[in-house]
Amino acid sequence: LFDLFGTLIDSPPMPAYHQMVADIAAILERPYEALIDPWMSINDGRLDGRFGSSEGDIVAAANLVGIKVTDSQLVRCMDIRRSITRVFITPKPGVIDMLDELLEMDCSLGLVTDCVYDVPAVWDESRLAPYFKSEHFSCVTHVRKPDPRTYLGVLDELAVRPADALFVGDGGSDELNGAFRAGIDALKIDDSKHTTGDVLRVGVAEWRGPAVTAIGEIARFVKDGR
């Protein structure tokens, strides 16, 4: 099982993320400073899917600053969000080779990610999509890590027992401890070159278990554990 952001792809860089909010604010004819705090205040809602869609996410933020979003504004805002999401879900260097190696070892691959609706909307366009037999998108299921259902539901679809599984993540959303509590071995990928605040990460928790510092070490870890 793999996490997505910070693991298979980079966590969103804050400058790019803030520019996205600024572009949306401009379309809504408001200054960036008026939208950024309301936008960030409903991040949990975007991740658990409570607003129903990407369009609902935008409308929810606009409502907080008293904006009635027109249909044309919504279309333009959606273009911005989908475009930046396509950029964000670019695999890290070495990830495709690592996934190929795992498939050659007859591993079944599943994805467990806390994400907004834009991710599943463009997921099938990603180079990553063909590698995974099952995906858990929190906005769709309304269940977020570290809830055990996020991991176990994917394992059920893969017909893999928790004791035979490994979860790999960067540690956001307390995901590593959550996997361990669900009876799944966990491995931290600690390869980020960014400092705290440079990228968008939530729920980072301490992890005292095994870790690797490069994508290429993941397949070797799995092979050694067999």
mmCIF file with all atom_site columns, C-alpha atoms in Angstrom:
data_model
loop_
_atom_site.group_PDB
_atom_site.id
_atom_site.type_symbol
_atom_site.label_atom_id
_atom_site.label_alt_id
_atom_site.label_comp_id
_atom_site.label_asym_id
_atom_site.label_entity_id
_atom_site.label_seq_id
_atom_site.pdbx_PDB_ins_code
_atom_site.Cartn_x
_atom_site.Cartn_y
_atom_site.Cartn_z
_atom_site.occupancy
_atom_site.B_iso_or_equiv
_atom_site.pdbx_formal_charge
_atom_site.auth_seq_id
_atom_site.auth_comp_id
_atom_site.auth_asym_id
_atom_site.auth_atom_id
_atom_site.pdbx_PDB_model_num
ATOM 1   C CA . LEU A 1 1   ? 0.000   0.000   0.000   1.00 0.00 ? 1   LEU A CA 1
ATOM 2   C CA . PHE A 1 2   ? 1.251   3.468   -0.868  1.00 0.00 ? 2   PHE A CA 1
ATOM 3   C CA . ASP A 1 3   ? 0.471   6.965   0.254   1.00 0.00 ? 3   ASP A CA 1
ATOM 4   C CA . LEU A 1 4   ? 0.430   9.505   -2.592  1.00 0.00 ? 4   LEU A CA 1
ATOM 5   C CA . PHE A 1 5   ? 1.518   13.027  -1.586  1.00 0.00 ? 5   PHE A CA 1
ATOM 6   C CA . GLY A 1 6   ? 5.062   13.142  -0.246  1.00 0.00 ? 6   GLY A CA 1
ATOM 7   C CA . THR A 1 7   ? 5.566   9.489   -1.163  1.00 0.00 ? 7   THR A CA 1
ATOM 8   C CA . LEU A 1 8   ? 4.958   8.727   -4.836  1.00 0.00 ? 8   LEU A CA 1
ATOM 9   C CA . ILE A 1 9   ? 4.720   12.417  -5.714  1.00 0.00 ? 9   ILE A CA 1
ATOM 10  C CA . ASP A 1 10  ? 6.052   15.545  -4.031  1.00 0.00 ? 10  ASP A CA 1
ATOM 11  C CA . SER A 1 11  ? 3.918   17.324  -1.468  1.00 0.00 ? 11  SER A CA 1
ATOM 12  C CA . PRO A 1 12  ? 2.425   20.481  -3.033  1.00 0.00 ? 12  PRO A CA 1
ATOM 13  C CA . PRO A 1 13  ? 4.954   23.351  -2.793  1.00 0.00 ? 13  PRO A CA 1
ATOM 14  C CA . MET A 1 14  ? 3.423   26.216  -0.860  1.00 0.00 ? 14  MET A CA 1
ATOM 15  C CA . PRO A 1 15  ? 4.331   28.933  -3.420  1.00 0.00 ? 15  PRO A CA 1
ATOM 16  C CA . ALA A 1 16  ? 2.464   27.041  -6.152  1.00 0.00 ? 16  ALA A CA 1
ATOM 17  C CA . TYR A 1 17  ? -0.432  26.300  -3.816  1.00 0.00 ? 17  TYR A CA 1
ATOM 18  C CA . HIS A 1 18  ? -0.762  29.922  -2.753  1.00 0.00 ? 18  HIS A CA 1
ATOM 19  C CA . GLN A 1 19  ? -0.590  31.017  -6.383  1.00 0.00 ? 19  GLN A CA 1
ATOM 20  C CA . MET A 1 20  ? -3.529  28.714  -7.129  1.00 0.00 ? 20  MET A CA 1
ATOM 21  C CA . VAL A 1 21  ? -5.550  30.388  -4.370  1.00 0.00 ? 21  VAL A CA 1
ATOM 22  C CA . ALA A 1 22  ? -4.511  33.815  -5.664  1.00 0.00 ? 22  ALA A CA 1
ATOM 23  C CA . ASP A 1 23  ? -5.654  32.910  -9.187  1.00 0.00 ? 23  ASP A CA 1
ATOM 24  C CA . ILE A 1 24  ? -9.008  31.703  -7.848  1.00 0.00 ? 24  ILE A CA 1
ATOM 25  C CA . ALA A 1 25  ? -9.373  34.881  -5.779  1.00 0.00 ? 25  ALA A CA 1
ATOM 26  C CA . ALA A 1 26  ? -8.727  36.981  -8.870  1.00 0.00 ? 26  ALA A CA 1
ATOM 27  C CA . ILE A 1 27  ? -11.465 35.159  -10.768 1.00 0.00 ? 27  ILE A CA 1
ATOM 28  C CA . LEU A 1 28  ? -13.816 35.767  -7.832  1.00 0.00 ? 28  LEU A CA 1
ATOM 29  C CA . GLU A 1 29  ? -12.791 39.452  -7.909  1.00 0.00 ? 29  GLU A CA 1
ATOM 30  C CA . ARG A 1 30  ? -11.378 39.430  -4.417  1.00 0.00 ? 30  ARG A CA 1
ATOM 31  C CA . PRO A 1 31  ? -7.822  40.016  -3.143  1.00 0.00 ? 31  PRO A CA 1
ATOM 32  C CA . TYR A 1 32  ? -5.750  36.982  -2.247  1.00 0.00 ? 32  TYR A CA 1
ATOM 33  C CA . GLU A 1 33  ? -5.584  38.183  1.357   1.00 0.00 ? 33  GLU A CA 1
ATOM 34  C CA . ALA A 1 34  ? -9.378  37.976  1.652   1.00 0.00 ? 34  ALA A CA 1
ATOM 35  C CA . LEU A 1 35  ? -9.567  34.352  0.480   1.00 0.00 ? 35  LEU A CA 1
ATOM 36  C CA . ILE A 1 36  ? -6.490  32.536  1.775   1.00 0.00 ? 36  ILE A CA 1
ATOM 37  C CA . ASP A 1 37  ? -7.531  32.170  5.439   1.00 0.00 ? 37  ASP A CA 1
ATOM 38  C CA . PRO A 1 38  ? -11.102 31.040  4.653   1.00 0.00 ? 38  PRO A CA 1
ATOM 39  C CA . TRP A 1 39  ? -9.715  28.670  2.011   1.00 0.00 ? 39  TRP A CA 1
ATOM 40  C CA . MET A 1 40  ? -7.282  27.035  4.426   1.00 0.00 ? 40  MET A CA 1
ATOM 41  C CA . SER A 1 41  ? -9.884  26.902  7.207   1.00 0.00 ? 41  SER A CA 1
ATOM 42  C CA . ILE A 1 42  ? -11.946 24.348  5.263   1.00 0.00 ? 42  ILE A CA 1
ATOM 43  C CA . ASN A 1 43  ? -9.052  22.112  4.240   1.00 0.00 ? 43  ASN A CA 1
ATOM 44  C CA . ASP A 1 44  ? -10.387 19.261  6.385   1.00 0.00 ? 44  ASP A CA 1
ATOM 45  C CA . GLY A 1 45  ? -13.714 19.558  4.599   1.00 0.00 ? 45  GLY A CA 1
ATOM 46  C CA . ARG A 1 46  ? -12.062 19.314  1.203   1.00 0.00 ? 46  ARG A CA 1
ATOM 47  C CA . LEU A 1 47  ? -10.168 16.200  2.286   1.00 0.00 ? 47  LEU A CA 1
ATOM 48  C CA . ASP A 1 48  ? -13.172 14.387  3.752   1.00 0.00 ? 48  ASP A CA 1
ATOM 49  C CA . GLY A 1 49  ? -15.402 15.311  0.822   1.00 0.00 ? 49  GLY A CA 1
ATOM 50  C CA . ARG A 1 50  ? -18.089 17.069  2.837   1.00 0.00 ? 50  ARG A CA 1
ATOM 51  C CA . PHE A 1 51  ? -18.738 19.662  0.109   1.00 0.00 ? 51  PHE A CA 1
ATOM 52  C CA . GLY A 1 52  ? -19.621 17.015  -2.448  1.00 0.00 ? 52  GLY A CA 1
ATOM 53  C CA . SER A 1 53  ? -17.383 17.975  -5.365  1.00 0.00 ? 53  SER A CA 1
ATOM 54  C CA . SER A 1 54  ? -14.518 20.193  -6.478  1.00 0.00 ? 54  SER A CA 1
ATOM 55  C CA . GLU A 1 55  ? -17.100 22.788  -7.411  1.00 0.00 ? 55  GLU A CA 1
ATOM 56  C CA . GLY A 1 56  ? -18.582 22.480  -3.932  1.00 0.00 ? 56  GLY A CA 1
ATOM 57  C CA . ASP A 1 57  ? -15.156 23.116  -2.403  1.00 0.00 ? 57  ASP A CA 1
ATOM 58  C CA . ILE A 1 58  ? -14.889 26.402  -4.278  1.00 0.00 ? 58  ILE A CA 1
ATOM 59  C CA . VAL A 1 59  ? -18.410 27.495  -3.437  1.00 0.00 ? 59  VAL A CA 1
ATOM 60  C CA . ALA A 1 60  ? -17.870 26.676  0.250   1.00 0.00 ? 60  ALA A CA 1
ATOM 61  C CA . ALA A 1 61  ? -14.810 28.932  0.410   1.00 0.00 ? 61  ALA A CA 1
ATOM 62  C CA . ALA A 1 62  ? -16.584 31.680  -1.529  1.00 0.00 ? 62  ALA A CA 1
ATOM 63  C CA . ASN A 1 63  ? -19.539 31.554  0.852   1.00 0.00 ? 63  ASN A CA 1
ATOM 64  C CA . LEU A 1 64  ? -17.218 32.323  3.756   1.00 0.00 ? 64  LEU A CA 1
ATOM 65  C CA . VAL A 1 65  ? -16.361 35.672  2.191   1.00 0.00 ? 65  VAL A CA 1
ATOM 66  C CA . GLY A 1 66  ? -19.861 36.450  0.951   1.00 0.00 ? 66  GLY A CA 1
ATOM 67  C CA . ILE A 1 67  ? -19.330 35.678  -2.721  1.00 0.00 ? 67  ILE A CA 1
ATOM 68  C CA . LYS A 1 68  ? -21.975 34.203  -4.998  1.00 0.00 ? 68  LYS A CA 1
ATOM 69  C CA . VAL A 1 69  ? -20.026 32.303  -7.636  1.00 0.00 ? 69  VAL A CA 1
ATOM 70  C CA . THR A 1 70  ? -21.316 32.525  -11.214 1.00 0.00 ? 70  THR A CA 1
ATOM 71  C CA . ASP A 1 71  ? -21.254 29.537  -13.548 1.00 0.00 ? 71  ASP A CA 1
ATOM 72  C CA . SER A 1 72  ? -18.546 31.096  -15.701 1.00 0.00 ? 72  SER A CA 1
ATOM 73  C CA . GLN A 1 73  ? -16.390 31.843  -12.671 1.00 0.00 ? 73  GLN A CA 1
ATOM 74  C CA . LEU A 1 74  ? -16.787 28.287  -11.467 1.00 0.00 ? 74  LEU A CA 1
ATOM 75  C CA . VAL A 1 75  ? -15.654 26.880  -14.808 1.00 0.00 ? 75  VAL A CA 1
ATOM 76  C CA . ARG A 1 76  ? -12.535 29.057  -14.761 1.00 0.00 ? 76  ARG A CA 1
ATOM 77  C CA . CYS A 1 77  ? -11.750 28.141  -11.160 1.00 0.00 ? 77  CYS A CA 1
ATOM 78  C CA . MET A 1 78  ? -12.124 24.468  -11.991 1.00 0.00 ? 78  MET A CA 1
ATOM 79  C CA . ASP A 1 79  ? -9.708  24.797  -14.910 1.00 0.00 ? 79  ASP A CA 1
ATOM 80  C CA . ILE A 1 80  ? -7.107  26.207  -12.519 1.00 0.00 ? 80  ILE A CA 1
ATOM 81  C CA . ARG A 1 81  ? -7.566  23.463  -9.924  1.00 0.00 ? 81  ARG A CA 1
ATOM 82  C CA . ARG A 1 82  ? -7.498  20.604  -12.410 1.00 0.00 ? 82  ARG A CA 1
ATOM 83  C CA . SER A 1 83  ? -4.470  22.039  -14.217 1.00 0.00 ? 83  SER A CA 1
ATOM 84  C CA . ILE A 1 84  ? -2.397  22.401  -11.040 1.00 0.00 ? 84  ILE A CA 1
ATOM 85  C CA . THR A 1 85  ? -3.466  18.944  -9.849  1.00 0.00 ? 85  THR A CA 1
ATOM 86  C CA . ARG A 1 86  ? -2.141  17.413  -13.067 1.00 0.00 ? 86  ARG A CA 1
ATOM 87  C CA . VAL A 1 87  ? 1.198   19.057  -12.306 1.00 0.00 ? 87  VAL A CA 1
ATOM 88  C CA . PHE A 1 88  ? 1.150   17.952  -8.669  1.00 0.00 ? 88  PHE A CA 1
ATOM 89  C CA . ILE A 1 89  ? 0.594   14.259  -9.456  1.00 0.00 ? 89  ILE A CA 1
ATOM 90  C CA . THR A 1 90  ? 3.803   13.925  -11.462 1.00 0.00 ? 90  THR A CA 1
ATOM 91  C CA . PRO A 1 91  ? 5.712   10.897  -10.088 1.00 0.00 ? 91  PRO A CA 1
ATOM 92  C CA . LYS A 1 92  ? 8.961   11.531  -8.241  1.00 0.00 ? 92  LYS A CA 1
ATOM 93  C CA . PRO A 1 93  ? 12.146  10.442  -10.042 1.00 0.00 ? 93  PRO A CA 1
ATOM 94  C CA . GLY A 1 94  ? 12.628  6.718   -9.606  1.00 0.00 ? 94  GLY A CA 1
ATOM 95  C CA . VAL A 1 95  ? 9.028   5.960   -8.631  1.00 0.00 ? 95  VAL A CA 1
ATOM 96  C CA . ILE A 1 96  ? 8.019   4.301   -11.913 1.00 0.00 ? 96  ILE A CA 1
ATOM 97  C CA . ASP A 1 97  ? 11.100  2.079   -11.877 1.00 0.00 ? 97  ASP A CA 1
ATOM 98  C CA . MET A 1 98  ? 10.372  1.140   -8.247  1.00 0.00 ? 98  MET A CA 1
ATOM 99  C CA . LEU A 1 99  ? 6.762   0.221   -9.041  1.00 0.00 ? 99  LEU A CA 1
ATOM 100 C CA . ASP A 1 100 ? 7.897   -1.832  -12.030 1.00 0.00 ? 100 ASP A CA 1
ATOM 101 C CA . GLU A 1 101 ? 10.292  -3.726  -9.772  1.00 0.00 ? 101 GLU A CA 1
ATOM 102 C CA . LEU A 1 102 ? 7.525   -4.447  -7.255  1.00 0.00 ? 102 LEU A CA 1
ATOM 103 C CA . LEU A 1 103 ? 5.263   -5.775  -9.986  1.00 0.00 ? 103 LEU A CA 1
ATOM 104 C CA . GLU A 1 104 ? 8.071   -8.024  -11.189 1.00 0.00 ? 104 GLU A CA 1
ATOM 105 C CA . MET A 1 105 ? 8.094   -9.401  -7.631  1.00 0.00 ? 105 MET A CA 1
ATOM 106 C CA . ASP A 1 106 ? 4.336   -10.189 -7.999  1.00 0.00 ? 106 ASP A CA 1
ATOM 107 C CA . CYS A 1 107 ? 3.307   -7.543  -5.463  1.00 0.00 ? 107 CYS A CA 1
ATOM 108 C CA . SER A 1 108 ? -0.263  -6.257  -5.564  1.00 0.00 ? 108 SER A CA 1
ATOM 109 C CA . LEU A 1 109 ? -0.338  -2.470  -5.300  1.00 0.00 ? 109 LEU A CA 1
ATOM 110 C CA . GLY A 1 110 ? -2.954  -0.297  -3.608  1.00 0.00 ? 110 GLY A CA 1
ATOM 111 C CA . LEU A 1 111 ? -3.197  3.444   -2.997  1.00 0.00 ? 111 LEU A CA 1
ATOM 112 C CA . VAL A 1 112 ? -4.383  5.039   0.253   1.00 0.00 ? 112 VAL A CA 1
ATOM 113 C CA . THR A 1 113 ? -4.527  8.824   0.017   1.00 0.00 ? 113 THR A CA 1
ATOM 114 C CA . ASP A 1 114 ? -6.161  11.740  1.781   1.00 0.00 ? 114 ASP A CA 1
ATOM 115 C CA . CYS A 1 115 ? -6.962  14.092  -1.071  1.00 0.00 ? 115 CYS A CA 1
ATOM 116 C CA . VAL A 1 116 ? -9.413  16.546  -2.614  1.00 0.00 ? 116 VAL A CA 1
ATOM 117 C CA . TYR A 1 117 ? -11.820 15.678  -5.430  1.00 0.00 ? 117 TYR A CA 1
ATOM 118 C CA . ASP A 1 118 ? -9.464  16.977  -8.113  1.00 0.00 ? 118 ASP A CA 1
ATOM 119 C CA . VAL A 1 119 ? -7.153  13.994  -7.595  1.00 0.00 ? 119 VAL A CA 1
ATOM 120 C CA . PRO A 1 120 ? -9.579  11.180  -8.502  1.00 0.00 ? 120 PRO A CA 1
ATOM 121 C CA . ALA A 1 121 ? -10.925 13.399  -11.298 1.00 0.00 ? 121 ALA A CA 1
ATOM 122 C CA . VAL A 1 122 ? -7.555  13.370  -13.099 1.00 0.00 ? 122 VAL A CA 1
ATOM 123 C CA . TRP A 1 123 ? -6.103  10.154  -11.637 1.00 0.00 ? 123 TRP A CA 1
ATOM 124 C CA . ASP A 1 124 ? -6.646  8.059   -14.764 1.00 0.00 ? 124 ASP A CA 1
ATOM 125 C CA . GLU A 1 125 ? -4.488  10.533  -16.722 1.00 0.00 ? 125 GLU A CA 1
ATOM 126 C CA . SER A 1 126 ? -1.553  9.939   -14.382 1.00 0.00 ? 126 SER A CA 1
ATOM 127 C CA . ARG A 1 127 ? 1.367   7.640   -15.174 1.00 0.00 ? 127 ARG A CA 1
ATOM 128 C CA . LEU A 1 128 ? 0.733   6.087   -11.767 1.00 0.00 ? 128 LEU A CA 1
ATOM 129 C CA . ALA A 1 129 ? -2.827  4.922   -12.324 1.00 0.00 ? 129 ALA A CA 1
ATOM 130 C CA . PRO A 1 130 ? -2.096  1.705   -14.303 1.00 0.00 ? 130 PRO A CA 1
ATOM 131 C CA . TYR A 1 131 ? 0.014   0.323   -11.470 1.00 0.00 ? 131 TYR A CA 1
ATOM 132 C CA . PHE A 1 132 ? -2.741  0.197   -8.849  1.00 0.00 ? 132 PHE A CA 1
ATOM 133 C CA . LYS A 1 133 ? -5.522  -2.365  -8.546  1.00 0.00 ? 133 LYS A CA 1
ATOM 134 C CA . SER A 1 134 ? -7.358  -0.503  -5.783  1.00 0.00 ? 134 SER A CA 1
ATOM 135 C CA . GLU A 1 135 ? -7.441  3.093   -4.556  1.00 0.00 ? 135 GLU A CA 1
ATOM 136 C CA . HIS A 1 136 ? -8.813  4.812   -1.480  1.00 0.00 ? 136 HIS A CA 1
ATOM 137 C CA . PHE A 1 137 ? -9.509  8.526   -2.042  1.00 0.00 ? 137 PHE A CA 1
ATOM 138 C CA . SER A 1 138 ? -10.640 10.135  1.219   1.00 0.00 ? 138 SER A CA 1
ATOM 139 C CA . CYS A 1 139 ? -12.859 12.698  -0.497  1.00 0.00 ? 139 CYS A CA 1
ATOM 140 C CA . VAL A 1 140 ? -14.820 9.879   -2.139  1.00 0.00 ? 140 VAL A CA 1
ATOM 141 C CA . THR A 1 141 ? -15.066 7.524   0.857   1.00 0.00 ? 141 THR A CA 1
ATOM 142 C CA . HIS A 1 142 ? -15.365 10.303  3.487   1.00 0.00 ? 142 HIS A CA 1
ATOM 143 C CA . VAL A 1 143 ? -12.882 8.372   5.642   1.00 0.00 ? 143 VAL A CA 1
ATOM 144 C CA . ARG A 1 144 ? -9.376  9.673   6.317   1.00 0.00 ? 144 ARG A CA 1
ATOM 145 C CA . LYS A 1 145 ? -6.155  8.177   7.624   1.00 0.00 ? 145 LYS A CA 1
ATOM 146 C CA . PRO A 1 146 ? -5.321  6.979   10.217  1.00 0.00 ? 146 PRO A CA 1
ATOM 147 C CA . ASP A 1 147 ? -8.758  5.296   10.355  1.00 0.00 ? 147 ASP A CA 1
ATOM 148 C CA . PRO A 1 148 ? -8.093  1.552   9.829   1.00 0.00 ? 148 PRO A CA 1
ATOM 149 C CA . ARG A 1 149 ? -10.854 1.369   7.223   1.00 0.00 ? 149 ARG A CA 1
ATOM 150 C CA . THR A 1 150 ? -8.691  3.338   4.794   1.00 0.00 ? 150 THR A CA 1
ATOM 151 C CA . TYR A 1 151 ? -6.093  0.572   4.661   1.00 0.00 ? 151 TYR A CA 1
ATOM 152 C CA . LEU A 1 152 ? -8.263  -2.482  5.249   1.00 0.00 ? 152 LEU A CA 1
ATOM 153 C CA . GLY A 1 153 ? -10.781 -1.628  2.544   1.00 0.00 ? 153 GLY A CA 1
ATOM 154 C CA . VAL A 1 154 ? -8.029  -1.577  -0.072  1.00 0.00 ? 154 VAL A CA 1
ATOM 155 C CA . LEU A 1 155 ? -6.524  -4.795  1.249   1.00 0.00 ? 155 LEU A CA 1
ATOM 156 C CA . ASP A 1 156 ? -9.930  -6.469  1.014   1.00 0.00 ? 156 ASP A CA 1
ATOM 157 C CA . GLU A 1 157 ? -10.145 -5.501  -2.658  1.00 0.00 ? 157 GLU A CA 1
ATOM 158 C CA . LEU A 1 158 ? -6.629  -6.832  -3.223  1.00 0.00 ? 158 LEU A CA 1
ATOM 159 C CA . ALA A 1 159 ? -7.432  -10.048 -1.279  1.00 0.00 ? 159 ALA A CA 1
ATOM 160 C CA . VAL A 1 160 ? -4.346  -9.485  0.885   1.00 0.00 ? 160 VAL A CA 1
ATOM 161 C CA . ARG A 1 161 ? -4.217  -10.061 4.635   1.00 0.00 ? 161 ARG A CA 1
ATOM 162 C CA . PRO A 1 162 ? -2.954  -7.194  6.809   1.00 0.00 ? 162 PRO A CA 1
ATOM 163 C CA . ALA A 1 163 ? -0.159  -9.437  8.089   1.00 0.00 ? 163 ALA A CA 1
ATOM 164 C CA . ASP A 1 164 ? 1.069   -9.872  4.508   1.00 0.00 ? 164 ASP A CA 1
ATOM 165 C CA . ALA A 1 165 ? 0.955   -6.165  3.626   1.00 0.00 ? 165 ALA A CA 1
ATOM 166 C CA . LEU A 1 166 ? 3.312   -3.188  3.856   1.00 0.00 ? 166 LEU A CA 1
ATOM 167 C CA . PHE A 1 167 ? 2.244   0.453   3.927   1.00 0.00 ? 167 PHE A CA 1
ATOM 168 C CA . VAL A 1 168 ? 4.713   3.046   2.623   1.00 0.00 ? 168 VAL A CA 1
ATOM 169 C CA . GLY A 1 169 ? 4.254   6.736   3.364   1.00 0.00 ? 169 GLY A CA 1
ATOM 170 C CA . ASP A 1 170 ? 6.001   9.945   4.338   1.00 0.00 ? 170 ASP A CA 1
ATOM 171 C CA . GLY A 1 171 ? 4.214   10.138  7.687   1.00 0.00 ? 171 GLY A CA 1
ATOM 172 C CA . GLY A 1 172 ? 1.507   12.738  7.097   1.00 0.00 ? 172 GLY A CA 1
ATOM 173 C CA . SER A 1 173 ? -1.964  12.160  8.557   1.00 0.00 ? 173 SER A CA 1
ATOM 174 C CA . ASP A 1 174 ? -0.382  9.897   11.204  1.00 0.00 ? 174 ASP A CA 1
ATOM 175 C CA . GLU A 1 175 ? -0.604  7.271   8.473   1.00 0.00 ? 175 GLU A CA 1
ATOM 176 C CA . LEU A 1 176 ? 2.325   5.080   9.552   1.00 0.00 ? 176 LEU A CA 1
ATOM 177 C CA . ASN A 1 177 ? 1.099   4.621   13.100  1.00 0.00 ? 177 ASN A CA 1
ATOM 178 C CA . GLY A 1 178 ? -2.409  4.119   11.736  1.00 0.00 ? 178 GLY A CA 1
ATOM 179 C CA . ALA A 1 179 ? -1.254  1.309   9.464   1.00 0.00 ? 179 ALA A CA 1
ATOM 180 C CA . PHE A 1 180 ? 0.647   -0.320  12.332  1.00 0.00 ? 180 PHE A CA 1
ATOM 181 C CA . ARG A 1 181 ? -2.415  -0.183  14.579  1.00 0.00 ? 181 ARG A CA 1
ATOM 182 C CA . ALA A 1 182 ? -4.380  -1.895  11.793  1.00 0.00 ? 182 ALA A CA 1
ATOM 183 C CA . GLY A 1 183 ? -1.935  -4.811  11.848  1.00 0.00 ? 183 GLY A CA 1
ATOM 184 C CA . ILE A 1 184 ? 0.044   -3.713  8.798   1.00 0.00 ? 184 ILE A CA 1
ATOM 185 C CA . ASP A 1 185 ? 3.820   -3.286  8.677   1.00 0.00 ? 185 ASP A CA 1
ATOM 186 C CA . ALA A 1 186 ? 4.781   0.276   7.782   1.00 0.00 ? 186 ALA A CA 1
ATOM 187 C CA . LEU A 1 187 ? 7.804   1.928   6.178   1.00 0.00 ? 187 LEU A CA 1
ATOM 188 C CA . LYS A 1 188 ? 8.596   5.631   6.125   1.00 0.00 ? 188 LYS A CA 1
ATOM 189 C CA . ILE A 1 189 ? 10.031  7.239   3.003   1.00 0.00 ? 189 ILE A CA 1
ATOM 190 C CA . ASP A 1 190 ? 12.080  10.175  4.236   1.00 0.00 ? 190 ASP A CA 1
ATOM 191 C CA . ASP A 1 191 ? 13.465  11.695  1.039   1.00 0.00 ? 191 ASP A CA 1
ATOM 192 C CA . SER A 1 192 ? 12.056  15.228  1.165   1.00 0.00 ? 192 SER A CA 1
ATOM 193 C CA . LYS A 1 193 ? 14.506  18.075  0.564   1.00 0.00 ? 193 LYS A CA 1
ATOM 194 C CA . HIS A 1 194 ? 11.970  20.615  1.813   1.00 0.00 ? 194 HIS A CA 1
ATOM 195 C CA . THR A 1 195 ? 11.814  22.160  5.258   1.00 0.00 ? 195 THR A CA 1
ATOM 196 C CA . THR A 1 196 ? 8.636   22.467  7.322   1.00 0.00 ? 196 THR A CA 1
ATOM 197 C CA . GLY A 1 197 ? 6.392   25.143  5.831   1.00 0.00 ? 197 GLY A CA 1
ATOM 198 C CA . ASP A 1 198 ? 7.761   24.850  2.302   1.00 0.00 ? 198 ASP A CA 1
ATOM 199 C CA . VAL A 1 199 ? 5.199   22.219  1.316   1.00 0.00 ? 199 VAL A CA 1
ATOM 200 C CA . LEU A 1 200 ? 1.598   21.425  2.243   1.00 0.00 ? 200 LEU A CA 1
ATOM 201 C CA . ARG A 1 201 ? 1.525   18.598  4.818   1.00 0.00 ? 201 ARG A CA 1
ATOM 202 C CA . VAL A 1 202 ? -1.006  17.851  7.550   1.00 0.00 ? 202 VAL A CA 1
ATOM 203 C CA . GLY A 1 203 ? -1.098  15.574  10.574  1.00 0.00 ? 203 GLY A CA 1
ATOM 204 C CA . VAL A 1 204 ? 2.614   14.746  10.631  1.00 0.00 ? 204 VAL A CA 1
ATOM 205 C CA . ALA A 1 205 ? 3.320   12.416  13.575  1.00 0.00 ? 205 ALA A CA 1
ATOM 206 C CA . GLU A 1 206 ? 6.426   10.837  15.050  1.00 0.00 ? 206 GLU A CA 1
ATOM 207 C CA . TRP A 1 207 ? 7.323   7.414   13.676  1.00 0.00 ? 207 TRP A CA 1
ATOM 208 C CA . ARG A 1 208 ? 9.804   5.135   15.414  1.00 0.00 ? 208 ARG A CA 1
ATOM 209 C CA . GLY A 1 209 ? 9.679   2.280   12.944  1.00 0.00 ? 209 GLY A CA 1
ATOM 210 C CA . PRO A 1 210 ? 11.754  1.475   9.843   1.00 0.00 ? 210 PRO A CA 1
ATOM 211 C CA . ALA A 1 211 ? 12.532  4.165   7.283   1.00 0.00 ? 211 ALA A CA 1
ATOM 212 C CA . VAL A 1 212 ? 14.384  4.599   4.013   1.00 0.00 ? 212 VAL A CA 1
ATOM 213 C CA . THR A 1 213 ? 15.806  7.762   2.506   1.00 0.00 ? 213 THR A CA 1
ATOM 214 C CA . ALA A 1 214 ? 15.510  6.983   -1.211  1.00 0.00 ? 214 ALA A CA 1
ATOM 215 C CA . ILE A 1 215 ? 12.814  5.642   -3.513  1.00 0.00 ? 215 ILE A CA 1
ATOM 216 C CA . GLY A 1 216 ? 15.156  2.926   -4.774  1.00 0.00 ? 216 GLY A CA 1
ATOM 217 C CA . GLU A 1 217 ? 15.416  1.425   -1.293  1.00 0.00 ? 217 GLU A CA 1
ATOM 218 C CA . ILE A 1 218 ? 11.717  0.513   -1.110  1.00 0.00 ? 218 ILE A CA 1
ATOM 219 C CA . ALA A 1 219 ? 11.848  -2.512  -3.421  1.00 0.00 ? 219 ALA A CA 1
ATOM 220 C CA . ARG A 1 220 ? 14.997  -3.753  -1.677  1.00 0.00 ? 220 ARG A CA 1
ATOM 221 C CA . PHE A 1 221 ? 13.233  -3.449  1.693   1.00 0.00 ? 221 PHE A CA 1
ATOM 222 C CA . VAL A 1 222 ? 10.318  -5.534  0.386   1.00 0.00 ? 222 VAL A CA 1
ATOM 223 C CA . LYS A 1 223 ? 12.642  -8.120  -1.129  1.00 0.00 ? 223 LYS A CA 1
ATOM 224 C CA . ASP A 1 224 ? 14.636  -8.466  2.090   1.00 0.00 ? 224 ASP A CA 1
ATOM 225 C CA . GLY A 1 225 ? 11.430  -8.885  4.066   1.00 0.00 ? 225 GLY A CA 1
ATOM 226 C CA . ARG A 1 226 ? 10.251  -11.832 2.023   1.00 0.00 ? 226 ARG A CA 1
#
